Amino acid sequence: MTDHPFRFGAVAGQAPDAGAWTGLARRAESLGYATLLVPDTLGTLSPFTAAAVAATATTTLRVGTYVLSVANRTPAAVAWECATLHTLTGGRFELGLGAGRPDAERDAATLGVRFGTPGQRVSRVAETIDAVKDVPILVAASGTRLLRLAARKADTVALGVPPQYTEEQVAAKLDELYELAGDRFHDLELGMNLACAGAAPPEWALRRFGRTGTGILTGTLEEMADTLRRRRDRLGISYISVNAQFMEEFAPVVERLAGT
């Protein structure tokens, strides 16, 4: 059980021009999404710049990263960017951090920075959190070392698990987080990302992401809302991000549940 109300984010990282990007941000805000989240890959927009532009086009929408690969920037550089965005967005910036998705090593090589070992990257996450001030921190975690760090230092823990994970597998991860966090567990906001969502997702999405699993949410409005309520009651997950390709189709669920 959790006392955290539902909130929802849209994850997007591409647009053909500034008009399309700011239009997407305004649309997310109008649909009731709490956040617009930008990934950190060389195939998407630069996350800090994209977040800043989205913030200038909106008034209540929070902007953030989902998630920075910590190998790409020093902790001091991240702190500088965050302080600027915190000021210029009126406190609407949220920092999401991770130790690096499976293909992040290739991006690091292209950028000319050292990717490091898993242990070194977890240490870099900790150093980055310690360097940043006044900004809510989300840590995407699945392994024990990063879960332990998130349990101690994060405001939000996003479970970085494949969309095909069952609820039982997610529950096992959260049991581990519960043991690691102790008394702090109930203060943590717990999040998960939906790779695919909506009443009738396109066949290409189901082929790419799978047809079952906690990262795939389909059904009627009531069925999807009931599933998320049940997961919050059972697992404590209240912060749901969704691939922006499904932002419109998922919007009725956001309208039904946001803030409740």
PDB file of C-alpha atoms in Angstrom:
ATOM      1  CA  MET A   1       0.000   0.000   0.000  1.00  0.00           C
ATOM      2  CA  THR A   2       1.075   3.590  -0.635  1.00  0.00           C
ATOM      3  CA  ASP A   3      -0.206   7.064   0.115  1.00  0.00           C
ATOM      4  CA  HIS A   4       1.276   8.460  -3.093  1.00  0.00           C
ATOM      5  CA  PRO A   5      -1.346   9.687  -5.583  1.00  0.00           C
ATOM      6  CA  PHE A   6      -1.143   8.644  -9.190  1.00  0.00           C
ATOM      7  CA  ARG A   7       0.863  10.798 -11.521  1.00  0.00           C
ATOM      8  CA  PHE A   8       1.764  10.192 -15.126  1.00  0.00           C
ATOM      9  CA  GLY A   9       4.626  11.052 -17.450  1.00  0.00           C
ATOM     10  CA  ALA A  10       5.145  10.904 -21.203  1.00  0.00           C
ATOM     11  CA  VAL A  11       8.552   9.806 -22.499  1.00  0.00           C
ATOM     12  CA  ALA A  12       9.599  11.447 -25.770  1.00  0.00           C
ATOM     13  CA  GLY A  13      12.884  12.268 -27.407  1.00  0.00           C
ATOM     14  CA  GLN A  14      12.295  13.110 -31.050  1.00  0.00           C
ATOM     15  CA  ALA A  15      10.654  15.885 -33.033  1.00  0.00           C
ATOM     16  CA  PRO A  16      11.286  17.298 -36.521  1.00  0.00           C
ATOM     17  CA  ASP A  17      11.445  20.891 -35.306  1.00  0.00           C
ATOM     18  CA  ALA A  18      10.840  23.201 -32.357  1.00  0.00           C
ATOM     19  CA  GLY A  19       7.187  23.711 -33.220  1.00  0.00           C
ATOM     20  CA  ALA A  20       6.467  20.002 -33.101  1.00  0.00           C
ATOM     21  CA  TRP A  21       8.365  19.597 -29.841  1.00  0.00           C
ATOM     22  CA  THR A  22       6.659  22.481 -28.056  1.00  0.00           C
ATOM     23  CA  GLY A  23       3.326  21.316 -29.437  1.00  0.00           C
ATOM     24  CA  LEU A  24       3.904  17.874 -27.950  1.00  0.00           C
ATOM     25  CA  ALA A  25       4.767  19.451 -24.587  1.00  0.00           C
ATOM     26  CA  ARG A  26       1.627  21.598 -24.585  1.00  0.00           C
ATOM     27  CA  ARG A  27      -0.476  18.609 -25.583  1.00  0.00           C
ATOM     28  CA  ALA A  28       0.959  16.497 -22.746  1.00  0.00           C
ATOM     29  CA  GLU A  29       0.132  19.290 -20.318  1.00  0.00           C
ATOM     30  CA  SER A  30      -3.416  19.665 -21.624  1.00  0.00           C
ATOM     31  CA  LEU A  31      -4.016  15.911 -21.321  1.00  0.00           C
ATOM     32  CA  GLY A  32      -3.090  15.938 -17.634  1.00  0.00           C
ATOM     33  CA  TYR A  33       0.372  14.395 -17.765  1.00  0.00           C
ATOM     34  CA  ALA A  34       2.522  15.589 -14.884  1.00  0.00           C
ATOM     35  CA  THR A  35       5.866  15.265 -16.659  1.00  0.00           C
ATOM     36  CA  LEU A  36       7.506  15.189 -20.061  1.00  0.00           C
ATOM     37  CA  LEU A  37      10.592  13.000 -19.837  1.00  0.00           C
ATOM     38  CA  VAL A  38      13.496  12.919 -22.281  1.00  0.00           C
ATOM     39  CA  PRO A  39      15.818   9.915 -22.738  1.00  0.00           C
ATOM     40  CA  ASP A  40      19.587  10.249 -22.990  1.00  0.00           C
ATOM     41  CA  THR A  41      20.690   8.664 -26.251  1.00  0.00           C
ATOM     42  CA  LEU A  42      22.574   9.933 -29.272  1.00  0.00           C
ATOM     43  CA  GLY A  43      19.536   9.013 -31.365  1.00  0.00           C
ATOM     44  CA  THR A  44      17.265  11.449 -29.510  1.00  0.00           C
ATOM     45  CA  LEU A  45      17.241  15.130 -28.633  1.00  0.00           C
ATOM     46  CA  SER A  46      19.776  16.411 -26.115  1.00  0.00           C
ATOM     47  CA  PRO A  47      17.853  15.949 -22.859  1.00  0.00           C
ATOM     48  CA  PHE A  48      18.699  19.159 -21.009  1.00  0.00           C
ATOM     49  CA  THR A  49      18.059  21.358 -24.050  1.00  0.00           C
ATOM     50  CA  ALA A  50      14.831  19.555 -24.929  1.00  0.00           C
ATOM     51  CA  ALA A  51      13.597  19.818 -21.341  1.00  0.00           C
ATOM     52  CA  ALA A  52      14.315  23.554 -21.292  1.00  0.00           C
ATOM     53  CA  VAL A  53      12.455  24.192 -24.530  1.00  0.00           C
ATOM     54  CA  ALA A  54       9.459  22.142 -23.362  1.00  0.00           C
ATOM     55  CA  ALA A  55       9.335  24.114 -20.121  1.00  0.00           C
ATOM     56  CA  THR A  56       9.253  27.449 -21.941  1.00  0.00           C
ATOM     57  CA  ALA A  57       6.171  26.302 -23.872  1.00  0.00           C
ATOM     58  CA  THR A  58       4.191  25.194 -20.803  1.00  0.00           C
ATOM     59  CA  THR A  59       3.195  26.503 -17.402  1.00  0.00           C
ATOM     60  CA  THR A  60       2.526  23.554 -15.097  1.00  0.00           C
ATOM     61  CA  LEU A  61       4.156  20.613 -16.889  1.00  0.00           C
ATOM     62  CA  ARG A  62       7.245  19.315 -15.152  1.00  0.00           C
ATOM     63  CA  VAL A  63      10.180  18.266 -17.329  1.00  0.00           C
ATOM     64  CA  GLY A  64      12.879  15.732 -16.680  1.00  0.00           C
ATOM     65  CA  THR A  65      15.311  13.128 -17.909  1.00  0.00           C
ATOM     66  CA  TYR A  66      14.468   9.441 -18.225  1.00  0.00           C
ATOM     67  CA  VAL A  67      17.235   8.772 -17.643  1.00  0.00           C
ATOM     68  CA  LEU A  68      20.690  10.297 -17.881  1.00  0.00           C
ATOM     69  CA  SER A  69      23.485   7.823 -18.516  1.00  0.00           C
ATOM     70  CA  VAL A  70      25.904   8.953 -15.835  1.00  0.00           C
ATOM     71  CA  ALA A  71      28.975   7.999 -17.856  1.00  0.00           C
ATOM     72  CA  ASN A  72      28.261  10.785 -20.349  1.00  0.00           C
ATOM     73  CA  ARG A  73      28.803  13.741 -17.980  1.00  0.00           C
ATOM     74  CA  THR A  74      30.732  14.529 -14.832  1.00  0.00           C
ATOM     75  CA  PRO A  75      28.711  15.047 -11.646  1.00  0.00           C
ATOM     76  CA  ALA A  76      29.711  18.726 -11.650  1.00  0.00           C
ATOM     77  CA  ALA A  77      28.445  19.188 -15.200  1.00  0.00           C
ATOM     78  CA  VAL A  78      25.111  17.579 -14.313  1.00  0.00           C
ATOM     79  CA  ALA A  79      24.810  19.765 -11.218  1.00  0.00           C
ATOM     80  CA  TRP A  80      25.423  22.889 -13.331  1.00  0.00           C
ATOM     81  CA  GLU A  81      22.745  21.900 -15.846  1.00  0.00           C
ATOM     82  CA  CYS A  82      20.274  21.032 -13.096  1.00  0.00           C
ATOM     83  CA  ALA A  83      20.800  24.286 -11.223  1.00  0.00           C
ATOM     84  CA  THR A  84      20.170  26.243 -14.417  1.00  0.00           C
ATOM     85  CA  LEU A  85      17.020  24.295 -15.260  1.00  0.00           C
ATOM     86  CA  HIS A  86      15.748  24.497 -11.692  1.00  0.00           C
ATOM     87  CA  THR A  87      16.008  28.270 -11.894  1.00  0.00           C
ATOM     88  CA  LEU A  88      14.692  28.793 -15.412  1.00  0.00           C
ATOM     89  CA  THR A  89      11.754  26.380 -15.074  1.00  0.00           C
ATOM     90  CA  GLY A  90      10.615  27.733 -11.725  1.00  0.00           C
ATOM     91  CA  GLY A  91      11.425  24.453 -10.017  1.00  0.00           C
ATOM     92  CA  ARG A  92       9.709  22.243 -12.615  1.00  0.00           C
ATOM     93  CA  PHE A  93      12.761  20.119 -13.436  1.00  0.00           C
ATOM     94  CA  GLU A  94      13.251  16.534 -12.217  1.00  0.00           C
ATOM     95  CA  LEU A  95      16.496  14.630 -12.680  1.00  0.00           C
ATOM     96  CA  GLY A  96      16.351  10.981 -13.668  1.00  0.00           C
ATOM     97  CA  LEU A  97      19.588   9.002 -13.432  1.00  0.00           C
ATOM     98  CA  GLY A  98      20.702   5.559 -14.450  1.00  0.00           C
ATOM     99  CA  ALA A  99      23.884   3.532 -14.692  1.00  0.00           C
ATOM    100  CA  GLY A 100      23.466   2.996 -18.434  1.00  0.00           C
ATOM    101  CA  ARG A 101      21.122   0.915 -20.565  1.00  0.00           C
ATOM    102  CA  PRO A 102      22.671  -2.029 -22.486  1.00  0.00           C
ATOM    103  CA  ASP A 103      23.643   0.027 -25.565  1.00  0.00           C
ATOM    104  CA  ALA A 104      24.818   3.128 -23.649  1.00  0.00           C
ATOM    105  CA  GLU A 105      28.437   2.007 -23.895  1.00  0.00           C
ATOM    106  CA  ARG A 106      28.377   2.713 -27.624  1.00  0.00           C
ATOM    107  CA  ASP A 107      27.161   6.269 -26.995  1.00  0.00           C
ATOM    108  CA  ALA A 108      29.920   6.817 -24.439  1.00  0.00           C
ATOM    109  CA  ALA A 109      32.517   5.679 -26.956  1.00  0.00           C
ATOM    110  CA  THR A 110      31.151   8.087 -29.565  1.00  0.00           C
ATOM    111  CA  LEU A 111      31.270  10.919 -27.032  1.00  0.00           C
ATOM    112  CA  GLY A 112      34.836  10.014 -26.128  1.00  0.00           C
ATOM    113  CA  VAL A 113      34.119   9.297 -22.462  1.00  0.00           C
ATOM    114  CA  ARG A 114      34.896   6.212 -20.411  1.00  0.00           C
ATOM    115  CA  PHE A 115      31.861   4.038 -19.744  1.00  0.00           C
ATOM    116  CA  GLY A 116      33.372   2.254 -16.747  1.00  0.00           C
ATOM    117  CA  THR A 117      32.460  -0.947 -14.958  1.00  0.00           C
ATOM    118  CA  PRO A 118      29.011  -1.466 -13.452  1.00  0.00           C
ATOM    119  CA  GLY A 119      30.403  -0.709  -9.986  1.00  0.00           C
ATOM    120  CA  GLN A 120      32.078   2.474 -11.196  1.00  0.00           C
ATOM    121  CA  ARG A 121      28.859   3.654 -12.823  1.00  0.00           C
ATOM    122  CA  VAL A 122      26.846   3.022  -9.657  1.00  0.00           C
ATOM    123  CA  SER A 123      29.425   5.079  -7.766  1.00  0.00           C
ATOM    124  CA  ARG A 124      29.041   7.800 -10.386  1.00  0.00           C
ATOM    125  CA  VAL A 125      25.262   7.818  -9.794  1.00  0.00           C
ATOM    126  CA  ALA A 126      25.910   8.386  -6.084  1.00  0.00           C
ATOM    127  CA  GLU A 127      28.427  11.157  -6.787  1.00  0.00           C
ATOM    128  CA  THR A 128      25.995  12.855  -9.154  1.00  0.00           C
ATOM    129  CA  ILE A 129      23.149  12.763  -6.641  1.00  0.00           C
ATOM    130  CA  ASP A 130      25.421  14.279  -4.007  1.00  0.00           C
ATOM    131  CA  ALA A 131      26.453  17.064  -6.399  1.00  0.00           C
ATOM    132  CA  VAL A 132      22.903  18.092  -7.332  1.00  0.00           C
ATOM    133  CA  LYS A 133      20.895  20.451  -5.129  1.00  0.00           C
ATOM    134  CA  ASP A 134      17.195  21.357  -4.938  1.00  0.00           C
ATOM    135  CA  VAL A 135      16.058  18.929  -7.653  1.00  0.00           C
ATOM    136  CA  PRO A 136      13.891  15.824  -7.186  1.00  0.00           C
ATOM    137  CA  ILE A 137      15.904  12.714  -8.014  1.00  0.00           C
ATOM    138  CA  LEU A 138      14.627   9.620  -9.809  1.00  0.00           C
ATOM    139  CA  VAL A 139      16.895   6.598 -10.056  1.00  0.00           C
ATOM    140  CA  ALA A 140      16.128   3.819 -12.520  1.00  0.00           C
ATOM    141  CA  ALA A 141      17.292   0.599 -10.895  1.00  0.00           C
ATOM    142  CA  SER A 142      16.980  -3.151 -11.072  1.00  0.00           C
ATOM    143  CA  GLY A 143      20.223  -4.626  -9.726  1.00  0.00           C
ATOM    144  CA  THR A 144      20.967  -4.876  -6.034  1.00  0.00           C
ATOM    145  CA  ARG A 145      23.730  -2.256  -5.941  1.00  0.00           C
ATOM    146  CA  LEU A 146      21.638   0.394  -7.662  1.00  0.00           C
ATOM    147  CA  LEU A 147      18.512  -0.528  -5.692  1.00  0.00           C
ATOM    148  CA  ARG A 148      20.521  -0.081  -2.487  1.00  0.00           C
ATOM    149  CA  LEU A 149      21.681   3.346  -3.613  1.00  0.00           C
ATOM    150  CA  ALA A 150      18.199   4.376  -4.740  1.00  0.00           C
ATOM    151  CA  ALA A 151      16.776   3.228  -1.421  1.00  0.00           C
ATOM    152  CA  ARG A 152      19.113   5.635   0.385  1.00  0.00           C
ATOM    153  CA  LYS A 153      19.223   8.653  -1.898  1.00  0.00           C
ATOM    154  CA  ALA A 154      16.358   8.818  -4.418  1.00  0.00           C
ATOM    155  CA  ASP A 155      12.966  10.480  -4.179  1.00  0.00           C
ATOM    156  CA  THR A 156      11.550   8.195  -6.873  1.00  0.00           C
ATOM    157  CA  VAL A 157      12.671   4.691  -7.803  1.00  0.00           C
ATOM    158  CA  ALA A 158      11.753   3.592 -11.301  1.00  0.00           C
ATOM    159  CA  LEU A 159      12.078  -0.128 -11.795  1.00  0.00           C
ATOM    160  CA  GLY A 160      14.305  -0.656 -14.810  1.00  0.00           C
ATOM    161  CA  VAL A 161      12.926  -4.027 -15.802  1.00  0.00           C
ATOM    162  CA  PRO A 162      11.923  -5.376 -19.241  1.00  0.00           C
ATOM    163  CA  PRO A 163       8.278  -4.796 -20.257  1.00  0.00           C
ATOM    164  CA  GLN A 164       7.750  -8.571 -20.314  1.00  0.00           C
ATOM    165  CA  TYR A 165       8.300  -8.870 -16.546  1.00  0.00           C
ATOM    166  CA  THR A 166       5.337 -10.370 -14.711  1.00  0.00           C
ATOM    167  CA  GLU A 167       3.831  -8.853 -11.599  1.00  0.00           C
ATOM    168  CA  GLU A 168       5.450 -11.625  -9.592  1.00  0.00           C
ATOM    169  CA  GLN A 169       8.877 -10.664 -10.927  1.00  0.00           C
ATOM    170  CA  VAL A 170       8.225  -6.991 -10.195  1.00  0.00           C
ATOM    171  CA  ALA A 171       7.008  -7.891  -6.712  1.00  0.00           C
ATOM    172  CA  ALA A 172      10.280  -9.755  -6.071  1.00  0.00           C
ATOM    173  CA  LYS A 173      12.268  -6.635  -7.011  1.00  0.00           C
ATOM    174  CA  LEU A 174      10.123  -4.500  -4.742  1.00  0.00           C
ATOM    175  CA  ASP A 175      10.541  -6.962  -1.881  1.00  0.00           C
ATOM    176  CA  GLU A 176      14.286  -6.493  -2.289  1.00  0.00           C
ATOM    177  CA  LEU A 177      13.885  -2.709  -2.325  1.00  0.00           C
ATOM    178  CA  TYR A 178      11.732  -2.926   0.799  1.00  0.00           C
ATOM    179  CA  GLU A 179      14.465  -4.786   2.654  1.00  0.00           C
ATOM    180  CA  LEU A 180      17.106  -2.321   1.485  1.00  0.00           C
ATOM    181  CA  ALA A 181      15.099   0.827   2.226  1.00  0.00           C
ATOM    182  CA  GLY A 182      13.767  -0.091   5.662  1.00  0.00           C
ATOM    183  CA  ASP A 183      11.810   2.767   7.222  1.00  0.00           C
ATOM    184  CA  ARG A 184      12.403   4.907   4.156  1.00  0.00           C
ATOM    185  CA  PHE A 185      10.464   2.607   1.832  1.00  0.00           C
ATOM    186  CA  HIS A 186       7.078   4.235   2.347  1.00  0.00           C
ATOM    187  CA  ASP A 187       8.512   7.670   1.552  1.00  0.00           C
ATOM    188  CA  LEU A 188       9.727   6.513  -1.851  1.00  0.00           C
ATOM    189  CA  GLU A 189       7.616   7.142  -4.914  1.00  0.00           C
ATOM    190  CA  LEU A 190       7.682   3.988  -7.043  1.00  0.00           C
ATOM    191  CA  GLY A 191       7.518   4.200 -10.805  1.00  0.00           C
ATOM    192  CA  MET A 192       7.329   2.003 -13.881  1.00  0.00           C
ATOM    193  CA  ASN A 193       7.371   2.697 -17.596  1.00  0.00           C
ATOM    194  CA  LEU A 194       4.786   1.418 -20.053  1.00  0.00           C
ATOM    195  CA  ALA A 195       6.354   0.580 -23.388  1.00  0.00           C
ATOM    196  CA  CYS A 196       2.935   0.061 -24.934  1.00  0.00           C
ATOM    197  CA  ALA A 197      -0.519   1.131 -23.734  1.00  0.00           C
ATOM    198  CA  GLY A 198      -4.037   1.677 -24.983  1.00  0.00           C
ATOM    199  CA  ALA A 199      -7.270  -0.020 -25.881  1.00  0.00           C
ATOM    200  CA  ALA A 200      -5.942  -1.438 -29.146  1.00  0.00           C
ATOM    201  CA  PRO A 201      -2.185  -1.000 -29.605  1.00  0.00           C
ATOM    202  CA  PRO A 202      -0.902  -1.423 -33.156  1.00  0.00           C
ATOM    203  CA  GLU A 203       0.426  -4.799 -34.166  1.00  0.00           C
ATOM    204  CA  TRP A 204       3.969  -3.450 -34.670  1.00  0.00           C
ATOM    205  CA  ALA A 205       4.078  -2.383 -31.019  1.00  0.00           C
ATOM    206  CA  LEU A 206       2.915  -5.744 -29.771  1.00  0.00           C
ATOM    207  CA  ARG A 207       5.505  -7.492 -31.936  1.00  0.00           C
ATOM    208  CA  ARG A 208       8.248  -5.204 -30.639  1.00  0.00           C
ATOM    209  CA  PHE A 209       7.350  -5.086 -26.946  1.00  0.00           C
ATOM    210  CA  GLY A 210       5.342  -8.262 -26.439  1.00  0.00           C
ATOM    211  CA  ARG A 211       1.703  -8.925 -25.648  1.00  0.00           C
ATOM    212  CA  THR A 212       1.951  -9.567 -21.924  1.00  0.00           C
ATOM    213  CA  GLY A 213       3.873  -8.190 -18.990  1.00  0.00           C
ATOM    214  CA  THR A 214       3.694  -5.232 -16.652  1.00  0.00           C
ATOM    215  CA  GLY A 215       5.087  -2.910 -19.328  1.00  0.00           C
ATOM    216  CA  ILE A 216       2.205  -3.700 -21.688  1.00  0.00           C
ATOM    217  CA  LEU A 217      -1.181  -2.269 -20.659  1.00  0.00           C
ATOM    218  CA  THR A 218      -4.186  -2.920 -22.871  1.00  0.00           C
ATOM    219  CA  GLY A 219      -7.934  -3.184 -22.487  1.00  0.00           C
ATOM    220  CA  THR A 220     -10.874  -0.895 -21.942  1.00  0.00           C
ATOM    221  CA  LEU A 221     -10.529   2.285 -19.932  1.00  0.00           C
ATOM    222  CA  GLU A 222     -11.970   0.580 -16.867  1.00  0.00           C
ATOM    223  CA  GLU A 223      -9.766  -2.484 -17.275  1.00  0.00           C
ATOM    224  CA  MET A 224      -6.594  -0.412 -17.569  1.00  0.00           C
ATOM    225  CA  ALA A 225      -7.559   1.836 -14.653  1.00  0.00           C
ATOM    226  CA  ASP A 226      -8.416  -1.176 -12.498  1.00  0.00           C
ATOM    227  CA  THR A 227      -5.084  -2.816 -13.332  1.00  0.00           C
ATOM    228  CA  LEU A 228      -3.141   0.271 -12.258  1.00  0.00           C
ATOM    229  CA  ARG A 229      -5.189   0.619  -9.059  1.00  0.00           C
ATOM    230  CA  ARG A 230      -4.552  -3.020  -8.226  1.00  0.00           C
ATOM    231  CA  ARG A 231      -0.829  -2.647  -8.889  1.00  0.00           C
ATOM    232  CA  ARG A 232      -0.689   0.385  -6.641  1.00  0.00           C
ATOM    233  CA  ASP A 233      -2.505  -1.484  -3.880  1.00  0.00           C
ATOM    234  CA  ARG A 234      -0.334  -4.575  -4.262  1.00  0.00           C
ATOM    235  CA  LEU A 235       3.016  -3.146  -5.352  1.00  0.00           C
ATOM    236  CA  GLY A 236       2.906   0.531  -4.366  1.00  0.00           C
ATOM    237  CA  ILE A 237       3.534   1.779  -7.926  1.00  0.00           C
ATOM    238  CA  SER A 238       1.957   5.210  -8.381  1.00  0.00           C
ATOM    239  CA  TYR A 239       4.118   7.003 -10.988  1.00  0.00           C
ATOM    240  CA  ILE A 240       3.436   5.680 -14.472  1.00  0.00           C
ATOM    241  CA  SER A 241       5.355   6.852 -17.511  1.00  0.00           C
ATOM    242  CA  VAL A 242       4.309   5.916 -21.017  1.00  0.00           C
ATOM    243  CA  ASN A 243       5.945   5.959 -24.416  1.00  0.00           C
ATOM    244  CA  ALA A 244       4.686   9.218 -25.975  1.00  0.00           C
ATOM    245  CA  GLN A 245       3.630   7.309 -29.098  1.00  0.00           C
ATOM    246  CA  PHE A 246       0.715   6.126 -26.954  1.00  0.00           C
ATOM    247  CA  MET A 247       0.144   9.409 -25.108  1.00  0.00           C
ATOM    248  CA  GLU A 248      -3.182  10.186 -26.776  1.00  0.00           C
ATOM    249  CA  GLU A 249      -4.618   6.695 -26.481  1.00  0.00           C
ATOM    250  CA  PHE A 250      -3.608   6.446 -22.830  1.00  0.00           C
ATOM    251  CA  ALA A 251      -4.961   9.913 -21.966  1.00  0.00           C
ATOM    252  CA  PRO A 252      -8.402   8.701 -20.736  1.00  0.00           C
ATOM    253  CA  VAL A 253      -6.619   6.649 -18.048  1.00  0.00           C
ATOM    254  CA  VAL A 254      -4.619   9.715 -17.035  1.00  0.00           C
ATOM    255  CA  GLU A 255      -7.813  11.758 -16.806  1.00  0.00           C
ATOM    256  CA  ARG A 256      -9.450   9.050 -14.694  1.00  0.00           C
ATOM    257  CA  LEU A 257      -6.610   8.433 -12.216  1.00  0.00           C
ATOM    258  CA  ALA A 258      -4.244  11.439 -12.029  1.00  0.00           C
ATOM    259  CA  GLY A 259      -4.100  12.878  -8.535  1.00  0.00           C
ATOM    260  CA  THR A 260      -6.262  10.178  -6.971  1.00  0.00           C
TER     261      THR A 260
END
